[in-house]
JSON list of C-alpha atoms in Angstrom, two decimals:
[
{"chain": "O", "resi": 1, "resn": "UNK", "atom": "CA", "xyz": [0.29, 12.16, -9.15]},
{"chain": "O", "resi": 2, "resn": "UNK", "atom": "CA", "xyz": [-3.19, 10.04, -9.74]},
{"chain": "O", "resi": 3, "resn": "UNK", "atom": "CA", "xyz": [-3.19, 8.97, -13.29]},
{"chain": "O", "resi": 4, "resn": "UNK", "atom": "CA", "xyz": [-6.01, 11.08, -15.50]},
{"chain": "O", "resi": 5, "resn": "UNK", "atom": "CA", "xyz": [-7.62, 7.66, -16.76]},
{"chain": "O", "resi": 6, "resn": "UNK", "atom": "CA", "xyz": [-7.95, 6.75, -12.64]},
{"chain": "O", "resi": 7, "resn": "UNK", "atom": "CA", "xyz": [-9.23, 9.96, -12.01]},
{"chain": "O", "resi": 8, "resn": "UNK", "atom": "CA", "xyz": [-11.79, 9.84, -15.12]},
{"chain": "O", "resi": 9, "resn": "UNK", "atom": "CA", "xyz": [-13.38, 6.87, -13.81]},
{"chain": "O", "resi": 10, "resn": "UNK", "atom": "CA", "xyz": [-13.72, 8.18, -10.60]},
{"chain": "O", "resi": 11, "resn": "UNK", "atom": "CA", "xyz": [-15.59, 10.62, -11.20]},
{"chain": "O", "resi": 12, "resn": "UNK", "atom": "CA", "xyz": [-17.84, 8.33, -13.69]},
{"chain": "O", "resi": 13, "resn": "UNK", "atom": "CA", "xyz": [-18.65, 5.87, -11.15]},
{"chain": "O", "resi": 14, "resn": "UNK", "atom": "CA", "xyz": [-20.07, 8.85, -8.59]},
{"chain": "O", "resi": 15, "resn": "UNK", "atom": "CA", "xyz": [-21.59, 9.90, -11.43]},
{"chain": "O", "resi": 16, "resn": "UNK", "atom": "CA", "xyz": [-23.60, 6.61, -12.25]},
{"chain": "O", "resi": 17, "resn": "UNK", "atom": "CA", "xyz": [-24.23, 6.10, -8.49]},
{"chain": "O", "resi": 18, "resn": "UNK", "atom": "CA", "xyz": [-25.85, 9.71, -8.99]},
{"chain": "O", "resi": 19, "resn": "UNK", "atom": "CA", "xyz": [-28.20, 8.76, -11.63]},
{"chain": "O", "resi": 20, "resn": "UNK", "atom": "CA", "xyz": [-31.24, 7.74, -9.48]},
{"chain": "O", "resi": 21, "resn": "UNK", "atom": "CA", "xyz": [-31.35, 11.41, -8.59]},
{"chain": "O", "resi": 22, "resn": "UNK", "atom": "CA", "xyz": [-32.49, 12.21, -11.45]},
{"chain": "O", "resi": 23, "resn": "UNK", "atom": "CA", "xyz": [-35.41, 10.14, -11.80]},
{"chain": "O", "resi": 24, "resn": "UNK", "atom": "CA", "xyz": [-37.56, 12.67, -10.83]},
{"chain": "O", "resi": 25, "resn": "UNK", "atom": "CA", "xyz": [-36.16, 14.96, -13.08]},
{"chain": "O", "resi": 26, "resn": "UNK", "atom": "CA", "xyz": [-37.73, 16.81, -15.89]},
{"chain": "O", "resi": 27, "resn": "UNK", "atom": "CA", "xyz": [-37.83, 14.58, -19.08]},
{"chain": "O", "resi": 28, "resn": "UNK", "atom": "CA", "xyz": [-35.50, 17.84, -20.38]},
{"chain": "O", "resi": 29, "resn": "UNK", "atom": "CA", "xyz": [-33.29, 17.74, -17.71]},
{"chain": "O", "resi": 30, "resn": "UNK", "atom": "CA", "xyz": [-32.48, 13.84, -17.76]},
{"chain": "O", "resi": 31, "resn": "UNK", "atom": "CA", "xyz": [-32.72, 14.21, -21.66]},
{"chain": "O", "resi": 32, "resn": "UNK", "atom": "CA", "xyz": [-29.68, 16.77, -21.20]},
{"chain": "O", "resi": 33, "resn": "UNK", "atom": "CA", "xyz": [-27.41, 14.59, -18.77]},
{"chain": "O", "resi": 34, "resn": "UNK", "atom": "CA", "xyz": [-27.94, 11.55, -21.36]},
{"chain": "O", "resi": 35, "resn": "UNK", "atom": "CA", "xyz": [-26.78, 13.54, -24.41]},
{"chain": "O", "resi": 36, "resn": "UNK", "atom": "CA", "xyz": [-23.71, 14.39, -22.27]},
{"chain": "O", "resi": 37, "resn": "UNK", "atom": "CA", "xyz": [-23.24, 11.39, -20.74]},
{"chain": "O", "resi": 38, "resn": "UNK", "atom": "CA", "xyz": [-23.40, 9.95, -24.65]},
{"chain": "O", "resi": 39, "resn": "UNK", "atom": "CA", "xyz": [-21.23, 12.68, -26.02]},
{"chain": "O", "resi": 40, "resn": "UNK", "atom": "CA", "xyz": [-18.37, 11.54, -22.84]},
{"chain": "O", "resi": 41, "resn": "UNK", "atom": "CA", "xyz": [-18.76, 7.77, -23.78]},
{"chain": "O", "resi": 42, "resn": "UNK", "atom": "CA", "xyz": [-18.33, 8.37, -27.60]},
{"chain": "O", "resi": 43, "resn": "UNK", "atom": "CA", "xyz": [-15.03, 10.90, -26.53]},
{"chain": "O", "resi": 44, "resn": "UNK", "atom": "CA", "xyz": [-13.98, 8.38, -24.06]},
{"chain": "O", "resi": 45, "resn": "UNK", "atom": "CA", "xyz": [-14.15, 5.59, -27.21]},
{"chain": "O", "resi": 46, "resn": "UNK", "atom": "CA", "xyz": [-12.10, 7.43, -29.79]},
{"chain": "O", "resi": 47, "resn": "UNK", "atom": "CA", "xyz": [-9.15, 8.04, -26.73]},
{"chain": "O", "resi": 48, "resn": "UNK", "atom": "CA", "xyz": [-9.28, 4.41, -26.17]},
{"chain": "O", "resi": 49, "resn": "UNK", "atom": "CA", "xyz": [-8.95, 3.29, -29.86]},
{"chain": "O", "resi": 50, "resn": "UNK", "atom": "CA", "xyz": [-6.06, 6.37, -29.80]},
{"chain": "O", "resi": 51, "resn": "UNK", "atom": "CA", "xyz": [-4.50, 4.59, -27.04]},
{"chain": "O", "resi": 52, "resn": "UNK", "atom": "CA", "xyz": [-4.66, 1.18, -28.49]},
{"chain": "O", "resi": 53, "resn": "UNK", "atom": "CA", "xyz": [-2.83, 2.52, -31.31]},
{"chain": "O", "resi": 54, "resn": "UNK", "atom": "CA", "xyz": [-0.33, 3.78, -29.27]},
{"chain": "O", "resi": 55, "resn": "UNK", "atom": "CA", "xyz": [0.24, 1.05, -27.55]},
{"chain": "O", "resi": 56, "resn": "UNK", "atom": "CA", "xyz": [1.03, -0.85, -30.65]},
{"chain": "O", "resi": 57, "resn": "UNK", "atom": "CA", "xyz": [3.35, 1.81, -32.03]},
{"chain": "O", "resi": 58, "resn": "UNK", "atom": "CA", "xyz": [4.67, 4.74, -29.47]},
{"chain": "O", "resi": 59, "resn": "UNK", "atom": "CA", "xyz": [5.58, 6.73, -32.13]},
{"chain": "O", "resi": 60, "resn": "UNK", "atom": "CA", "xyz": [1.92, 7.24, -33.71]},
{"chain": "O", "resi": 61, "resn": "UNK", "atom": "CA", "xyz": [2.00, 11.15, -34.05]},
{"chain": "O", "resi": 62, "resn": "UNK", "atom": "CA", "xyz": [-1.32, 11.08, -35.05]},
{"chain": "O", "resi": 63, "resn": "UNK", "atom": "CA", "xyz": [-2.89, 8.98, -32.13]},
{"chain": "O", "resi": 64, "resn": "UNK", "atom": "CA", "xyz": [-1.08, 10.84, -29.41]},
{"chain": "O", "resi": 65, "resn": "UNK", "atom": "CA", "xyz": [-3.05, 14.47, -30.99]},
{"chain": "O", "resi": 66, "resn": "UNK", "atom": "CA", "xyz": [-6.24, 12.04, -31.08]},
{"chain": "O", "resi": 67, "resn": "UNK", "atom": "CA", "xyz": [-5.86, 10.96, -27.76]},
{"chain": "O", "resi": 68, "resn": "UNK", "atom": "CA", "xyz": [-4.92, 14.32, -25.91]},
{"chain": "O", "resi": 69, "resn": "UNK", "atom": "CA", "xyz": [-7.45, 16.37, -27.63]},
{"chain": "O", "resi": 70, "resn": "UNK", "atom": "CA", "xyz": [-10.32, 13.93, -26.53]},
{"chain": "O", "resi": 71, "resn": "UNK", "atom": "CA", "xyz": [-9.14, 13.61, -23.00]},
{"chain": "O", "resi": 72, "resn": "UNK", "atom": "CA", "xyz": [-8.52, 17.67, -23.26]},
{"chain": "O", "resi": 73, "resn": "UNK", "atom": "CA", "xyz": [-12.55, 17.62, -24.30]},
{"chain": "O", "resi": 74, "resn": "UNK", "atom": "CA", "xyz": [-14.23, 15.32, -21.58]},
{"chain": "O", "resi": 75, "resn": "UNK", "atom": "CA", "xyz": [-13.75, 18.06, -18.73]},
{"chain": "O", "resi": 76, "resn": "UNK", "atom": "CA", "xyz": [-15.92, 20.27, -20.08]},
{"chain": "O", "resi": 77, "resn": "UNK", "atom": "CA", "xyz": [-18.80, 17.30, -20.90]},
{"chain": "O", "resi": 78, "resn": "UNK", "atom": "CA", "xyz": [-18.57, 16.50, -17.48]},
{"chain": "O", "resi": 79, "resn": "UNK", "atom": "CA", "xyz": [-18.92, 19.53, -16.16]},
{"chain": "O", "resi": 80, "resn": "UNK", "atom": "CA", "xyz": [-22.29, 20.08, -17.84]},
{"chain": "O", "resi": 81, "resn": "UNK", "atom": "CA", "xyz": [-23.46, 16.84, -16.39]},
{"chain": "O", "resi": 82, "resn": "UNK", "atom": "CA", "xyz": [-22.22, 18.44, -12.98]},
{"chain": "O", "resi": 83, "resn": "UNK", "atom": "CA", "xyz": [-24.14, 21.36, -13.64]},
{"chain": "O", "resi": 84, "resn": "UNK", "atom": "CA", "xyz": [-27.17, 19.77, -15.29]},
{"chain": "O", "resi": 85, "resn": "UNK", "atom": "CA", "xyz": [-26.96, 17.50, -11.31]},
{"chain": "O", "resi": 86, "resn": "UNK", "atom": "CA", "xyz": [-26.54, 20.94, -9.48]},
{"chain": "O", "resi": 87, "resn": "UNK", "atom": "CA", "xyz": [-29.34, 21.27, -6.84]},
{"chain": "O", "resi": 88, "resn": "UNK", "atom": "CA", "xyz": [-30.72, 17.49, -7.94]},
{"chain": "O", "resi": 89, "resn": "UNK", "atom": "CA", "xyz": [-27.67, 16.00, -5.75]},
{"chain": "O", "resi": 90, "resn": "UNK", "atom": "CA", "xyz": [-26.34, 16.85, -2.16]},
{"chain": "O", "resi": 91, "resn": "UNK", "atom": "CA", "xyz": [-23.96, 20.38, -2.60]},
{"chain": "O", "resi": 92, "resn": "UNK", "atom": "CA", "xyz": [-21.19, 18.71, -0.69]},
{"chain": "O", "resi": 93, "resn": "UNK", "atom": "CA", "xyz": [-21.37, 15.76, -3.09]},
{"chain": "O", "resi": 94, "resn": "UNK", "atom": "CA", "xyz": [-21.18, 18.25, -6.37]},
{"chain": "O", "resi": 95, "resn": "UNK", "atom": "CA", "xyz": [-18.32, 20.14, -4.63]},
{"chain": "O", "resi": 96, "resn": "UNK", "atom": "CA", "xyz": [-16.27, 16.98, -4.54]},
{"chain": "O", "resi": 97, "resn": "UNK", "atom": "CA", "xyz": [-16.94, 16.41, -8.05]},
{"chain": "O", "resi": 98, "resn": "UNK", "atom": "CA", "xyz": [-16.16, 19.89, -8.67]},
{"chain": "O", "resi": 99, "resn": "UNK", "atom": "CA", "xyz": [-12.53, 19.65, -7.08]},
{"chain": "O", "resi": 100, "resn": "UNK", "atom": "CA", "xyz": [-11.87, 16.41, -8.81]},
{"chain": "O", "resi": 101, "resn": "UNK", "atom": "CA", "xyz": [-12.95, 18.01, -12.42]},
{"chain": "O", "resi": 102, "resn": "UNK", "atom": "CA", "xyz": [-10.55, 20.73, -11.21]},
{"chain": "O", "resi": 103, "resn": "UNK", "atom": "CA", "xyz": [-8.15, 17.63, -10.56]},
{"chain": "O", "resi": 104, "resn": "UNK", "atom": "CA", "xyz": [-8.42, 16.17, -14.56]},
{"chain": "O", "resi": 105, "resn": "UNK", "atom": "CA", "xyz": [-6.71, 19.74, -15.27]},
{"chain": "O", "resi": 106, "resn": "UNK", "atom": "CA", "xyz": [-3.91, 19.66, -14.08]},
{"chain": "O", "resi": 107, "resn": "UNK", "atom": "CA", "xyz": [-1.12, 20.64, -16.16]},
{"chain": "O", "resi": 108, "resn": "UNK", "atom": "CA", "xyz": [0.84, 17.77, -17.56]},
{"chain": "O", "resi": 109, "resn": "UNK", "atom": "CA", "xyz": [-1.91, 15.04, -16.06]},
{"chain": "O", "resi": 110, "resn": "UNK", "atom": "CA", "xyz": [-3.12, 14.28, -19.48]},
{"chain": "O", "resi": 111, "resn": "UNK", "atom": "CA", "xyz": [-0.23, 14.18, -21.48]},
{"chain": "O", "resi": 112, "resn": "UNK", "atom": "CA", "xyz": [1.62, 11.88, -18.65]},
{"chain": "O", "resi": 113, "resn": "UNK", "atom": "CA", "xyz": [-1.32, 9.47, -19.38]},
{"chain": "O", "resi": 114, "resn": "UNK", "atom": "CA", "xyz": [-0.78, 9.09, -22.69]},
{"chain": "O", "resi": 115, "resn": "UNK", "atom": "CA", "xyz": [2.81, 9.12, -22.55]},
{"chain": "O", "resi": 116, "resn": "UNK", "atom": "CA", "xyz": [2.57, 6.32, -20.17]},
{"chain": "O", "resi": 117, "resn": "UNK", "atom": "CA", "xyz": [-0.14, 4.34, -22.13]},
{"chain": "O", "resi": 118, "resn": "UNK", "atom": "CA", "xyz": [-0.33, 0.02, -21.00]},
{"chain": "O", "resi": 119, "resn": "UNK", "atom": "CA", "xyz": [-3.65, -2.08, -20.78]},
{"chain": "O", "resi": 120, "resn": "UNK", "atom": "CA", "xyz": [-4.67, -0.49, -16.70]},
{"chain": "O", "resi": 121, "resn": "UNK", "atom": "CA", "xyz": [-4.81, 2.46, -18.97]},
{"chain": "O", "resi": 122, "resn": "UNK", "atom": "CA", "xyz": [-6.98, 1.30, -22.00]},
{"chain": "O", "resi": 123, "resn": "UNK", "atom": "CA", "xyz": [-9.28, -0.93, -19.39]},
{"chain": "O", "resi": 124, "resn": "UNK", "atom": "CA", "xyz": [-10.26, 2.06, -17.52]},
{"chain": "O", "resi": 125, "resn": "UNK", "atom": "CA", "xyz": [-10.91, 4.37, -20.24]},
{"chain": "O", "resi": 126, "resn": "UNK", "atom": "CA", "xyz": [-13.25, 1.50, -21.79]},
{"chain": "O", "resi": 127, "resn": "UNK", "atom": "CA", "xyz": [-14.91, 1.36, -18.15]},
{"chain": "O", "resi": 128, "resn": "UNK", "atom": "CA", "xyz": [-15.56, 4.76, -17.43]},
{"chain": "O", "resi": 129, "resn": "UNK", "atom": "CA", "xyz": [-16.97, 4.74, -21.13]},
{"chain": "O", "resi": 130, "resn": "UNK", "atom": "CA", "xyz": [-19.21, 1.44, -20.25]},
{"chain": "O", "resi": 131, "resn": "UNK", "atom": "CA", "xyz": [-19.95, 3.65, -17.01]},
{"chain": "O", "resi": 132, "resn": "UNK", "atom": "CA", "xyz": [-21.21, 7.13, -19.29]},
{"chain": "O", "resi": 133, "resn": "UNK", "atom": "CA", "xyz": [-23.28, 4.71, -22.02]},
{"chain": "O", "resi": 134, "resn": "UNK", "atom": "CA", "xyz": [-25.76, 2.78, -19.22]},
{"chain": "O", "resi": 135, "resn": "UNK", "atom": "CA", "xyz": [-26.10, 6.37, -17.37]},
{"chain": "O", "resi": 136, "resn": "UNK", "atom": "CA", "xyz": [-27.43, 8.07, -20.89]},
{"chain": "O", "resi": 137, "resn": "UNK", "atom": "CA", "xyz": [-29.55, 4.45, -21.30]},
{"chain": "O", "resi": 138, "resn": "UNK", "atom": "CA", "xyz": [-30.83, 4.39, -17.85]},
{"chain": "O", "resi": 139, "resn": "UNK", "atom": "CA", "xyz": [-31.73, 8.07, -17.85]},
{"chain": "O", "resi": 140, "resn": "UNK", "atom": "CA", "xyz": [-33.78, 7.29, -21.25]},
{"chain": "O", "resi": 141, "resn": "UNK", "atom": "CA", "xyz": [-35.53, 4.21, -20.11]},
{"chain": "O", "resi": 142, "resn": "UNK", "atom": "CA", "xyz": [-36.83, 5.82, -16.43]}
]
């Protein structure tokens, strides 16, 4: 099984490789996929901070509910990012992205993550947040 935080930045490096699709978008449109892609990156920093606590203490009750609830969250942003791309990026490419959202929901995928939290783990949820921020920034400053 492909670890969630693997998985999650995945999907936000297509996503970033994406963005110059939506140049040409409505000002609304890209407005939308930045206030996503800022809602993801601020999600994606309060699981890393929960995961940083948890890998100082194991038995943080408190971080592990922190850290599965925002993971449990970030499907749905990114699905209105995927929806928000929908006919602005090739349909095979959004049905990929589709099956891989599908992929984050696996049962059990989340909470093996955070069962199994070490640095790889931390690093790549602090990536695919870097990842979300410059898409919102770039989408603002086009």
């Amino acid at each position: 099984m492909i670890d969630f935080t693997k998985r999650l930045l995945d999907i936000a490096r297509t996503i970033k490789e994406w963005s110059g699709a939506l140049v040409d978008a409505s000002g609304a449109r890209r407005e939308r996929v930045a206030r996503y892609a800022e809602a993801v990156a601020d999600t994606l920093g309060r699981a890393g901070e929960a995961f940083q606590r948890l890998e100082r203490s194991a038995t943080d009750k408190e971080a592990r509910r922190v850290a599965i609830r925002e993971l449990g969250r970030l499907a749905g942003y990114v699905e209105g990012i995927v929806t928000a791309l929908d006919g602005r990026v090739d349909g095979r490419r959004i049905a990929g992205l589709k099956r891989r959202l599908e992929g984050l929901a696996l049962e059990g995928l989340i909470a093996d993550s955070v069962a199994r939290i070490d640095r790889a783990r931390i690093e790549r949820l602090a990536s695919a947040e870097g990842y979300f921020r410059a898409l919102a920034d770039g989408l603002r400053t086009s």
